[in-house]
Amino acid sequence: MTPKVVVATLTWNQKEEVLACLETLVKLDYPNYEIVVVDNGSTDGTFETIRERYPEVHVVRHAENLGCAEGVNGEIRYALRAGADYLFIIANDATVEPATLSELVRVAEKDPRVGMVHPKVYYASKPHRIWYAKGAKMDWFRGRFFGFIQNVEDDGGFDEEGEVDFFPGGFTLVRVEAIKKAGFLDPYYFIFLDDADWSLRIHRAGYTGRYAPRARAWHKPSSSMGVESESFYYYRTRNRLYFVTRYAPRAYLPLFFFSFLAELCFETLPTLLLSNQRPKMKAVLLGVFDFLRGKRGPRDFGEK
């Protein structure tokens, strides 16, 4: 029997991006799937336009922007109600080719211990340049990921399927049984590192991750939250501290905090100061402060 897949994308005021994504999702050649869009309170007409152009697509509407983590939890709830065997999470600013889902399922079905499968992802603006390939490992001493392939031309040297630890969550086929054991995403993150937390818990539930290079996607990086925004600096700082202190071996934490403070004082803050980006400096420091006082969830920076 062909496994049932729910293909899900999360959106918030990105009508044109999600429509481009759906244009490719409806052309997937996999025989047993349905599509759901979780709309995090968009006000740009996303819901109405999807209903008009893609009546076959299901839409779950949230009354407000609940963040990435809780938005994906909406996708999970839909997949559970639908009785799916897999949930394919795809970023709303991404596109795929028709065979992508079939290839992801093929790799997952080879071993019931596989909990997550990830495609090779290219830049949408440079279709042969890799945005993310293989996977990442975690350096707990520095609180940073390493080992992944990014921003290089695809010369065919990254086509070996293999086991991976971490991969961006917006490009993931997840076994529903693994979700049932590992649980939902942690909404305390709101956005950024919520996917790494979830991936780690799926691994600790007894499942592995696989990189499937014959499955391909194309991505517009940071269209939902620009890498130069105050929000990015804030969530990256606060959630990095939260993630590492939550999961790193206790013996690693003194060196991590020393490394973090050195990076903060001699790299991050001076760089922002010299480039006259004081609001981002404030966002970084606010991230540290909020971590120390236990502040989780969303922060309002008034950005649009």
PDB file of C-alpha atoms in Angstrom:
ATOM      1  CA  MET A   1       0.000   0.000   0.000  1.00  0.00           C
ATOM      2  CA  THR A   2       1.325   3.439  -0.946  1.00  0.00           C
ATOM      3  CA  PRO A   3       1.964   5.523   2.196  1.00  0.00           C
ATOM      4  CA  LYS A   4      -0.204   8.598   2.580  1.00  0.00           C
ATOM      5  CA  VAL A   5       1.621  11.928   2.755  1.00  0.00           C
ATOM      6  CA  VAL A   6       0.387  15.321   3.877  1.00  0.00           C
ATOM      7  CA  VAL A   7       2.410  18.018   2.126  1.00  0.00           C
ATOM      8  CA  ALA A   8       2.342  21.148   4.271  1.00  0.00           C
ATOM      9  CA  THR A   9       3.618  24.689   4.020  1.00  0.00           C
ATOM     10  CA  LEU A  10       3.398  27.524   6.521  1.00  0.00           C
ATOM     11  CA  THR A  11       2.857  31.113   5.413  1.00  0.00           C
ATOM     12  CA  TRP A  12       2.459  34.607   6.788  1.00  0.00           C
ATOM     13  CA  ASN A  13       1.831  37.525   4.441  1.00  0.00           C
ATOM     14  CA  GLN A  14       3.785  35.960   1.583  1.00  0.00           C
ATOM     15  CA  LYS A  15       1.039  35.439  -0.952  1.00  0.00           C
ATOM     16  CA  GLU A  16       3.163  35.426  -4.083  1.00  0.00           C
ATOM     17  CA  GLU A  17       5.756  33.065  -2.599  1.00  0.00           C
ATOM     18  CA  VAL A  18       3.231  30.510  -1.405  1.00  0.00           C
ATOM     19  CA  LEU A  19       1.385  30.599  -4.734  1.00  0.00           C
ATOM     20  CA  ALA A  20       4.647  29.831  -6.559  1.00  0.00           C
ATOM     21  CA  CYS A  21       5.276  27.000  -4.109  1.00  0.00           C
ATOM     22  CA  LEU A  22       1.801  25.546  -4.642  1.00  0.00           C
ATOM     23  CA  GLU A  23       2.248  25.681  -8.406  1.00  0.00           C
ATOM     24  CA  THR A  24       4.958  23.021  -8.023  1.00  0.00           C
ATOM     25  CA  LEU A  25       3.332  21.048  -5.189  1.00  0.00           C
ATOM     26  CA  VAL A  26       0.190  20.318  -7.204  1.00  0.00           C
ATOM     27  CA  LYS A  27       2.435  18.771  -9.900  1.00  0.00           C
ATOM     28  CA  LEU A  28       4.128  16.209  -7.653  1.00  0.00           C
ATOM     29  CA  ASP A  29       4.064  12.774  -9.254  1.00  0.00           C
ATOM     30  CA  TYR A  30       3.482  10.926  -5.976  1.00  0.00           C
ATOM     31  CA  PRO A  31       0.153   9.030  -6.104  1.00  0.00           C
ATOM     32  CA  ASN A  32      -1.162   9.466  -2.545  1.00  0.00           C
ATOM     33  CA  TYR A  33      -0.856  12.938  -1.044  1.00  0.00           C
ATOM     34  CA  GLU A  34      -2.844  16.003  -0.094  1.00  0.00           C
ATOM     35  CA  ILE A  35      -1.714  19.581   0.430  1.00  0.00           C
ATOM     36  CA  VAL A  36      -2.406  21.853   3.375  1.00  0.00           C
ATOM     37  CA  VAL A  37      -1.394  25.474   3.857  1.00  0.00           C
ATOM     38  CA  VAL A  38      -1.249  26.748   7.430  1.00  0.00           C
ATOM     39  CA  ASP A  39      -1.853  30.493   7.318  1.00  0.00           C
ATOM     40  CA  ASN A  40      -0.427  32.283  10.352  1.00  0.00           C
ATOM     41  CA  GLY A  41      -2.900  35.169  10.309  1.00  0.00           C
ATOM     42  CA  SER A  42      -2.026  36.684   6.923  1.00  0.00           C
ATOM     43  CA  THR A  43      -3.669  39.986   6.019  1.00  0.00           C
ATOM     44  CA  ASP A  44      -2.571  40.132   2.357  1.00  0.00           C
ATOM     45  CA  GLY A  45      -5.370  38.033   0.878  1.00  0.00           C
ATOM     46  CA  THR A  46      -3.441  34.764   0.981  1.00  0.00           C
ATOM     47  CA  PHE A  47      -6.406  32.684   2.150  1.00  0.00           C
ATOM     48  CA  GLU A  48      -8.849  34.021  -0.421  1.00  0.00           C
ATOM     49  CA  THR A  49      -6.403  33.693  -3.315  1.00  0.00           C
ATOM     50  CA  ILE A  50      -5.485  30.111  -2.480  1.00  0.00           C
ATOM     51  CA  ARG A  51      -9.144  29.164  -2.240  1.00  0.00           C
ATOM     52  CA  GLU A  52      -9.775  30.721  -5.646  1.00  0.00           C
ATOM     53  CA  ARG A  53      -6.769  29.316  -7.522  1.00  0.00           C
ATOM     54  CA  TYR A  54      -6.285  25.981  -5.748  1.00  0.00           C
ATOM     55  CA  PRO A  55      -9.641  24.767  -4.417  1.00  0.00           C
ATOM     56  CA  GLU A  56      -8.170  21.300  -3.889  1.00  0.00           C
ATOM     57  CA  VAL A  57      -5.683  22.661  -1.333  1.00  0.00           C
ATOM     58  CA  HIS A  58      -6.740  22.628   2.313  1.00  0.00           C
ATOM     59  CA  VAL A  59      -6.115  25.785   4.343  1.00  0.00           C
ATOM     60  CA  VAL A  60      -5.849  25.988   8.132  1.00  0.00           C
ATOM     61  CA  ARG A  61      -6.162  29.583   9.311  1.00  0.00           C
ATOM     62  CA  HIS A  62      -4.682  30.881  12.547  1.00  0.00           C
ATOM     63  CA  ALA A  63      -6.151  34.114  13.890  1.00  0.00           C
ATOM     64  CA  GLU A  64      -2.674  35.568  14.464  1.00  0.00           C
ATOM     65  CA  ASN A  65       0.985  34.928  13.770  1.00  0.00           C
ATOM     66  CA  LEU A  66       1.830  32.101  16.176  1.00  0.00           C
ATOM     67  CA  GLY A  67       5.391  31.772  14.956  1.00  0.00           C
ATOM     68  CA  CYS A  68       7.159  29.080  13.000  1.00  0.00           C
ATOM     69  CA  ALA A  69       7.127  26.388  15.681  1.00  0.00           C
ATOM     70  CA  GLU A  70       3.438  26.603  16.506  1.00  0.00           C
ATOM     71  CA  GLY A  71       2.644  27.067  12.828  1.00  0.00           C
ATOM     72  CA  VAL A  72       4.316  23.756  12.007  1.00  0.00           C
ATOM     73  CA  ASN A  73       2.451  22.221  14.941  1.00  0.00           C
ATOM     74  CA  GLY A  74      -0.693  23.166  13.020  1.00  0.00           C
ATOM     75  CA  GLU A  75       0.657  21.129  10.105  1.00  0.00           C
ATOM     76  CA  ILE A  76       1.282  18.195  12.435  1.00  0.00           C
ATOM     77  CA  ARG A  77      -2.240  18.326  13.849  1.00  0.00           C
ATOM     78  CA  TYR A  78      -3.656  18.266  10.343  1.00  0.00           C
ATOM     79  CA  ALA A  79      -1.484  15.278   9.365  1.00  0.00           C
ATOM     80  CA  LEU A  80      -2.583  13.370  12.466  1.00  0.00           C
ATOM     81  CA  ARG A  81      -6.256  14.041  11.730  1.00  0.00           C
ATOM     82  CA  ALA A  82      -5.749  12.981   8.112  1.00  0.00           C
ATOM     83  CA  GLY A  83      -4.242   9.649   9.136  1.00  0.00           C
ATOM     84  CA  ALA A  84      -1.033  10.343   7.202  1.00  0.00           C
ATOM     85  CA  ASP A  85       2.013   8.101   7.312  1.00  0.00           C
ATOM     86  CA  TYR A  86       4.347  10.994   6.539  1.00  0.00           C
ATOM     87  CA  LEU A  87       4.346  14.781   6.762  1.00  0.00           C
ATOM     88  CA  PHE A  88       6.362  16.636   4.133  1.00  0.00           C
ATOM     89  CA  ILE A  89       7.202  20.109   5.458  1.00  0.00           C
ATOM     90  CA  ILE A  90       8.222  22.523   2.734  1.00  0.00           C
ATOM     91  CA  ALA A  91       9.077  26.206   3.117  1.00  0.00           C
ATOM     92  CA  ASN A  92       6.542  28.504   1.497  1.00  0.00           C
ATOM     93  CA  ASP A  93       9.284  30.293  -0.444  1.00  0.00           C
ATOM     94  CA  ALA A  94      10.520  27.061  -1.993  1.00  0.00           C
ATOM     95  CA  THR A  95       9.706  25.096  -5.122  1.00  0.00           C
ATOM     96  CA  VAL A  96      10.206  21.420  -5.922  1.00  0.00           C
ATOM     97  CA  GLU A  97      10.337  19.208  -8.975  1.00  0.00           C
ATOM     98  CA  PRO A  98       7.660  16.537  -9.620  1.00  0.00           C
ATOM     99  CA  ALA A  99       9.764  13.597  -8.435  1.00  0.00           C
ATOM    100  CA  THR A 100      10.897  15.147  -5.147  1.00  0.00           C
ATOM    101  CA  LEU A 101       8.274  13.614  -2.878  1.00  0.00           C
ATOM    102  CA  SER A 102       8.479  10.177  -4.500  1.00  0.00           C
ATOM    103  CA  GLU A 103      12.219  10.126  -3.909  1.00  0.00           C
ATOM    104  CA  LEU A 104      11.912  11.218  -0.277  1.00  0.00           C
ATOM    105  CA  VAL A 105       9.349   8.500   0.452  1.00  0.00           C
ATOM    106  CA  ARG A 106      11.452   5.909  -1.377  1.00  0.00           C
ATOM    107  CA  VAL A 107      14.400   6.620   0.913  1.00  0.00           C
ATOM    108  CA  ALA A 108      12.238   6.638   4.048  1.00  0.00           C
ATOM    109  CA  GLU A 109      10.566   3.344   3.193  1.00  0.00           C
ATOM    110  CA  LYS A 110      13.875   1.503   2.982  1.00  0.00           C
ATOM    111  CA  ASP A 111      14.228   1.486   6.775  1.00  0.00           C
ATOM    112  CA  PRO A 112      11.531   1.976   9.453  1.00  0.00           C
ATOM    113  CA  ARG A 113      14.125   3.582  11.701  1.00  0.00           C
ATOM    114  CA  VAL A 114      14.383   6.564   9.358  1.00  0.00           C
ATOM    115  CA  GLY A 115      12.416   9.376  10.971  1.00  0.00           C
ATOM    116  CA  MET A 116      13.352  12.297   8.711  1.00  0.00           C
ATOM    117  CA  VAL A 117      14.500  12.600   5.097  1.00  0.00           C
ATOM    118  CA  HIS A 118      15.897  15.775   3.535  1.00  0.00           C
ATOM    119  CA  PRO A 119      16.435  16.830  -0.100  1.00  0.00           C
ATOM    120  CA  LYS A 120      19.265  18.699  -1.719  1.00  0.00           C
ATOM    121  CA  VAL A 121      18.331  22.391  -1.739  1.00  0.00           C
ATOM    122  CA  TYR A 122      19.483  25.023  -4.235  1.00  0.00           C
ATOM    123  CA  TYR A 123      19.206  28.811  -4.352  1.00  0.00           C
ATOM    124  CA  ALA A 124      16.149  29.865  -6.347  1.00  0.00           C
ATOM    125  CA  SER A 125      18.120  32.732  -7.892  1.00  0.00           C
ATOM    126  CA  LYS A 126      21.032  30.441  -8.839  1.00  0.00           C
ATOM    127  CA  PRO A 127      19.465  27.086  -9.702  1.00  0.00           C
ATOM    128  CA  HIS A 128      22.733  25.123  -9.752  1.00  0.00           C
ATOM    129  CA  ARG A 129      24.230  26.624  -6.613  1.00  0.00           C
ATOM    130  CA  ILE A 130      23.655  24.656  -3.415  1.00  0.00           C
ATOM    131  CA  TRP A 131      21.907  26.416  -0.547  1.00  0.00           C
ATOM    132  CA  TYR A 132      22.092  23.370   1.753  1.00  0.00           C
ATOM    133  CA  ALA A 133      23.254  19.791   1.233  1.00  0.00           C
ATOM    134  CA  LYS A 134      24.234  16.771   3.291  1.00  0.00           C
ATOM    135  CA  GLY A 135      23.586  17.749   6.909  1.00  0.00           C
ATOM    136  CA  ALA A 136      25.055  19.341   9.994  1.00  0.00           C
ATOM    137  CA  LYS A 137      26.513  18.253  13.288  1.00  0.00           C
ATOM    138  CA  MET A 138      26.618  20.281  16.482  1.00  0.00           C
ATOM    139  CA  ASP A 139      29.719  21.724  18.096  1.00  0.00           C
ATOM    140  CA  TRP A 140      28.465  22.013  21.675  1.00  0.00           C
ATOM    141  CA  PHE A 141      31.592  23.855  22.813  1.00  0.00           C
ATOM    142  CA  ARG A 142      30.840  26.776  20.471  1.00  0.00           C
ATOM    143  CA  GLY A 143      27.112  26.295  20.052  1.00  0.00           C
ATOM    144  CA  ARG A 144      27.424  26.181  16.280  1.00  0.00           C
ATOM    145  CA  PHE A 145      26.558  23.775  13.473  1.00  0.00           C
ATOM    146  CA  PHE A 146      29.242  22.456  11.154  1.00  0.00           C
ATOM    147  CA  GLY A 147      29.765  19.915   8.395  1.00  0.00           C
ATOM    148  CA  PHE A 148      27.015  20.988   5.999  1.00  0.00           C
ATOM    149  CA  ILE A 149      27.504  22.109   2.400  1.00  0.00           C
ATOM    150  CA  GLN A 150      26.380  25.622   1.488  1.00  0.00           C
ATOM    151  CA  ASN A 151      26.873  28.265  -1.194  1.00  0.00           C
ATOM    152  CA  VAL A 152      28.864  26.148  -3.648  1.00  0.00           C
ATOM    153  CA  GLU A 153      28.206  25.102  -7.226  1.00  0.00           C
ATOM    154  CA  ASP A 154      26.843  21.588  -7.568  1.00  0.00           C
ATOM    155  CA  ASP A 155      29.616  19.668  -9.304  1.00  0.00           C
ATOM    156  CA  GLY A 156      28.094  16.251  -8.592  1.00  0.00           C
ATOM    157  CA  GLY A 157      30.240  15.725  -5.540  1.00  0.00           C
ATOM    158  CA  PHE A 158      27.364  15.893  -3.060  1.00  0.00           C
ATOM    159  CA  ASP A 159      25.210  13.104  -4.469  1.00  0.00           C
ATOM    160  CA  GLU A 160      25.891  10.384  -1.927  1.00  0.00           C
ATOM    161  CA  GLU A 161      22.933   9.438   0.239  1.00  0.00           C
ATOM    162  CA  GLY A 162      23.793   9.276   3.913  1.00  0.00           C
ATOM    163  CA  GLU A 163      22.810   9.713   7.531  1.00  0.00           C
ATOM    164  CA  VAL A 164      22.461  13.271   8.884  1.00  0.00           C
ATOM    165  CA  ASP A 165      21.892  14.842  12.287  1.00  0.00           C
ATOM    166  CA  PHE A 166      20.527  18.318  11.505  1.00  0.00           C
ATOM    167  CA  PHE A 167      18.956  19.903   8.429  1.00  0.00           C
ATOM    168  CA  PRO A 168      16.756  23.013   7.996  1.00  0.00           C
ATOM    169  CA  GLY A 169      13.240  22.063   9.055  1.00  0.00           C
ATOM    170  CA  GLY A 170      11.548  23.675   6.063  1.00  0.00           C
ATOM    171  CA  PHE A 171      12.717  20.798   3.868  1.00  0.00           C
ATOM    172  CA  THR A 172      11.790  17.658   5.717  1.00  0.00           C
ATOM    173  CA  LEU A 173       9.786  14.492   5.203  1.00  0.00           C
ATOM    174  CA  VAL A 174       8.912  13.223   8.691  1.00  0.00           C
ATOM    175  CA  ARG A 175       7.528   9.837   9.660  1.00  0.00           C
ATOM    176  CA  VAL A 176       4.329  10.367  11.643  1.00  0.00           C
ATOM    177  CA  GLU A 177       5.188   7.542  14.047  1.00  0.00           C
ATOM    178  CA  ALA A 178       8.388   9.436  14.902  1.00  0.00           C
ATOM    179  CA  ILE A 179       6.342  12.568  15.587  1.00  0.00           C
ATOM    180  CA  LYS A 180       4.074  10.632  17.930  1.00  0.00           C
ATOM    181  CA  LYS A 181       7.097   9.549  19.959  1.00  0.00           C
ATOM    182  CA  ALA A 182       9.070  12.810  19.885  1.00  0.00           C
ATOM    183  CA  GLY A 183       6.156  15.218  20.239  1.00  0.00           C
ATOM    184  CA  PHE A 184       5.419  18.604  18.737  1.00  0.00           C
ATOM    185  CA  LEU A 185       7.772  21.517  18.139  1.00  0.00           C
ATOM    186  CA  ASP A 186       8.552  23.712  21.131  1.00  0.00           C
ATOM    187  CA  PRO A 187       6.633  27.001  20.713  1.00  0.00           C
ATOM    188  CA  TYR A 188       8.956  28.727  23.189  1.00  0.00           C
ATOM    189  CA  TYR A 189      11.406  29.259  20.311  1.00  0.00           C
ATOM    190  CA  PHE A 190       8.770  31.026  18.162  1.00  0.00           C
ATOM    191  CA  ILE A 191      11.227  30.911  15.250  1.00  0.00           C
ATOM    192  CA  PHE A 192      14.864  29.853  14.792  1.00  0.00           C
ATOM    193  CA  LEU A 193      16.320  26.615  16.191  1.00  0.00           C
ATOM    194  CA  ASP A 194      12.868  25.143  16.822  1.00  0.00           C
ATOM    195  CA  ASP A 195      13.636  22.722  13.978  1.00  0.00           C
ATOM    196  CA  ALA A 196      17.003  21.719  15.472  1.00  0.00           C
ATOM    197  CA  ASP A 197      15.348  21.043  18.829  1.00  0.00           C
ATOM    198  CA  TRP A 198      12.704  18.882  17.153  1.00  0.00           C
ATOM    199  CA  SER A 199      15.249  16.993  15.074  1.00  0.00           C
ATOM    200  CA  LEU A 200      17.308  16.217  18.158  1.00  0.00           C
ATOM    201  CA  ARG A 201      14.258  14.860  19.980  1.00  0.00           C
ATOM    202  CA  ILE A 202      13.326  12.684  17.005  1.00  0.00           C
ATOM    203  CA  HIS A 203      16.835  11.233  17.031  1.00  0.00           C
ATOM    204  CA  ARG A 204      16.630  10.637  20.773  1.00  0.00           C
ATOM    205  CA  ALA A 205      13.323   8.833  20.215  1.00  0.00           C
ATOM    206  CA  GLY A 206      15.277   6.204  18.276  1.00  0.00           C
ATOM    207  CA  TYR A 207      15.089   7.471  14.693  1.00  0.00           C
ATOM    208  CA  THR A 208      17.731   8.552  12.189  1.00  0.00           C
ATOM    209  CA  GLY A 209      17.839  11.260   9.542  1.00  0.00           C
ATOM    210  CA  ARG A 210      18.772  10.701   5.894  1.00  0.00           C
ATOM    211  CA  TYR A 211      19.985  12.965   3.118  1.00  0.00           C
ATOM    212  CA  ALA A 212      18.353  12.116  -0.231  1.00  0.00           C
ATOM    213  CA  PRO A 213      20.290  14.029  -2.927  1.00  0.00           C
ATOM    214  CA  ARG A 214      18.074  12.868  -5.798  1.00  0.00           C
ATOM    215  CA  ALA A 215      15.197  14.783  -4.187  1.00  0.00           C
ATOM    216  CA  ARG A 216      15.637  18.460  -5.023  1.00  0.00           C
ATOM    217  CA  ALA A 217      14.180  21.795  -3.970  1.00  0.00           C
ATOM    218  CA  TRP A 218      14.897  25.483  -4.626  1.00  0.00           C
ATOM    219  CA  HIS A 219      14.757  28.146  -1.925  1.00  0.00           C
ATOM    220  CA  LYS A 220      14.602  31.927  -1.526  1.00  0.00           C
ATOM    221  CA  PRO A 221      16.594  32.361   1.708  1.00  0.00           C
ATOM    222  CA  SER A 222      15.270  34.600   4.446  1.00  0.00           C
ATOM    223  CA  SER A 223      12.171  35.828   2.656  1.00  0.00           C
ATOM    224  CA  SER A 224      10.098  35.426   5.829  1.00  0.00           C
ATOM    225  CA  MET A 225      12.588  37.064   8.213  1.00  0.00           C
ATOM    226  CA  GLY A 226      15.546  38.844   6.677  1.00  0.00           C
ATOM    227  CA  VAL A 227      18.966  37.938   8.016  1.00  0.00           C
ATOM    228  CA  GLU A 228      19.659  41.626   8.558  1.00  0.00           C
ATOM    229  CA  SER A 229      16.564  42.249  10.683  1.00  0.00           C
ATOM    230  CA  GLU A 230      16.501  42.967  14.392  1.00  0.00           C
ATOM    231  CA  SER A 231      14.291  39.910  14.840  1.00  0.00           C
ATOM    232  CA  PHE A 232      16.935  37.678  13.318  1.00  0.00           C
ATOM    233  CA  TYR A 233      19.644  38.905  15.697  1.00  0.00           C
ATOM    234  CA  TYR A 234      17.335  38.638  18.681  1.00  0.00           C
ATOM    235  CA  TYR A 235      16.016  35.106  18.071  1.00  0.00           C
ATOM    236  CA  ARG A 236      19.376  33.773  16.959  1.00  0.00           C
ATOM    237  CA  THR A 237      20.971  34.987  20.184  1.00  0.00           C
ATOM    238  CA  ARG A 238      18.256  34.061  22.658  1.00  0.00           C
ATOM    239  CA  ASN A 239      17.396  30.681  21.137  1.00  0.00           C
ATOM    240  CA  ARG A 240      21.001  29.633  20.680  1.00  0.00           C
ATOM    241  CA  LEU A 241      21.515  30.074  24.418  1.00  0.00           C
ATOM    242  CA  TYR A 242      18.268  28.248  25.165  1.00  0.00           C
ATOM    243  CA  PHE A 243      19.043  25.333  22.827  1.00  0.00           C
ATOM    244  CA  VAL A 244      22.610  24.756  23.993  1.00  0.00           C
ATOM    245  CA  THR A 245      21.861  24.991  27.717  1.00  0.00           C
ATOM    246  CA  ARG A 246      18.916  22.637  27.221  1.00  0.00           C
ATOM    247  CA  TYR A 247      20.787  19.869  25.395  1.00  0.00           C
ATOM    248  CA  ALA A 248      24.556  20.202  25.690  1.00  0.00           C
ATOM    249  CA  PRO A 249      26.390  17.866  28.065  1.00  0.00           C
ATOM    250  CA  ARG A 250      26.740  19.729  31.360  1.00  0.00           C
ATOM    251  CA  ALA A 251      30.531  19.495  31.271  1.00  0.00           C
ATOM    252  CA  TYR A 252      30.573  21.483  28.001  1.00  0.00           C
ATOM    253  CA  LEU A 253      28.657  24.503  29.282  1.00  0.00           C
ATOM    254  CA  PRO A 254      31.504  26.472  30.955  1.00  0.00           C
ATOM    255  CA  LEU A 255      33.520  26.443  27.733  1.00  0.00           C
ATOM    256  CA  PHE A 256      30.425  27.287  25.684  1.00  0.00           C
ATOM    257  CA  PHE A 257      29.627  30.343  27.801  1.00  0.00           C
ATOM    258  CA  PHE A 258      33.268  31.478  27.614  1.00  0.00           C
ATOM    259  CA  SER A 259      33.209  31.070  23.825  1.00  0.00           C
ATOM    260  CA  PHE A 260      29.847  32.820  23.541  1.00  0.00           C
ATOM    261  CA  LEU A 261      30.956  35.828  25.600  1.00  0.00           C
ATOM    262  CA  ALA A 262      34.203  36.132  23.654  1.00  0.00           C
ATOM    263  CA  GLU A 263      32.301  36.063  20.372  1.00  0.00           C
ATOM    264  CA  LEU A 264      29.769  38.579  21.691  1.00  0.00           C
ATOM    265  CA  CYS A 265      32.327  41.073  23.026  1.00  0.00           C
ATOM    266  CA  PHE A 266      35.031  40.801  20.363  1.00  0.00           C
ATOM    267  CA  GLU A 267      33.090  39.966  17.206  1.00  0.00           C
ATOM    268  CA  THR A 268      29.322  40.480  17.158  1.00  0.00           C
ATOM    269  CA  LEU A 269      28.944  43.743  19.076  1.00  0.00           C
ATOM    270  CA  PRO A 270      32.059  45.493  17.663  1.00  0.00           C
ATOM    271  CA  THR A 271      31.041  44.569  14.106  1.00  0.00           C
ATOM    272  CA  LEU A 272      27.564  46.006  14.592  1.00  0.00           C
ATOM    273  CA  LEU A 273      28.936  49.094  16.351  1.00  0.00           C
ATOM    274  CA  LEU A 274      31.451  49.873  13.602  1.00  0.00           C
ATOM    275  CA  SER A 275      28.742  49.511  10.959  1.00  0.00           C
ATOM    276  CA  ASN A 276      26.450  51.842  12.941  1.00  0.00           C
ATOM    277  CA  GLN A 277      23.762  49.224  13.481  1.00  0.00           C
ATOM    278  CA  ARG A 278      22.781  50.047  17.026  1.00  0.00           C
ATOM    279  CA  PRO A 279      19.217  48.642  16.820  1.00  0.00           C
ATOM    280  CA  LYS A 280      20.714  45.239  16.017  1.00  0.00           C
ATOM    281  CA  MET A 281      23.174  45.578  18.870  1.00  0.00           C
ATOM    282  CA  LYS A 282      20.227  46.264  21.135  1.00  0.00           C
ATOM    283  CA  ALA A 283      18.429  43.192  19.730  1.00  0.00           C
ATOM    284  CA  VAL A 284      21.434  40.970  20.503  1.00  0.00           C
ATOM    285  CA  LEU A 285      21.726  42.271  24.052  1.00  0.00           C
ATOM    286  CA  LEU A 286      17.987  41.951  24.520  1.00  0.00           C
ATOM    287  CA  GLY A 287      18.253  38.331  23.405  1.00  0.00           C
ATOM    288  CA  VAL A 288      20.841  37.677  26.122  1.00  0.00           C
ATOM    289  CA  PHE A 289      18.785  39.511  28.730  1.00  0.00           C
ATOM    290  CA  ASP A 290      15.574  37.701  27.831  1.00  0.00           C
ATOM    291  CA  PHE A 291      17.328  34.351  27.969  1.00  0.00           C
ATOM    292  CA  LEU A 292      18.633  35.113  31.455  1.00  0.00           C
ATOM    293  CA  ARG A 293      15.191  36.120  32.708  1.00  0.00           C
ATOM    294  CA  GLY A 294      13.459  33.156  31.085  1.00  0.00           C
ATOM    295  CA  LYS A 295      11.574  35.096  28.401  1.00  0.00           C
ATOM    296  CA  ARG A 296      10.367  32.786  25.631  1.00  0.00           C
ATOM    297  CA  GLY A 297       7.966  33.049  22.703  1.00  0.00           C
ATOM    298  CA  PRO A 298       7.533  36.135  20.475  1.00  0.00           C
ATOM    299  CA  ARG A 299       9.108  39.561  20.753  1.00  0.00           C
ATOM    300  CA  ASP A 300       7.584  42.583  19.022  1.00  0.00           C
ATOM    301  CA  PHE A 301      10.094  44.705  17.133  1.00  0.00           C
ATOM    302  CA  GLY A 302       7.502  46.550  15.094  1.00  0.00           C
ATOM    303  CA  GLU A 303       8.977  45.205  11.865  1.00  0.00           C
ATOM    304  CA  LYS A 304       6.842  44.708   8.774  1.00  0.00           C
TER     305      LYS A 304
END
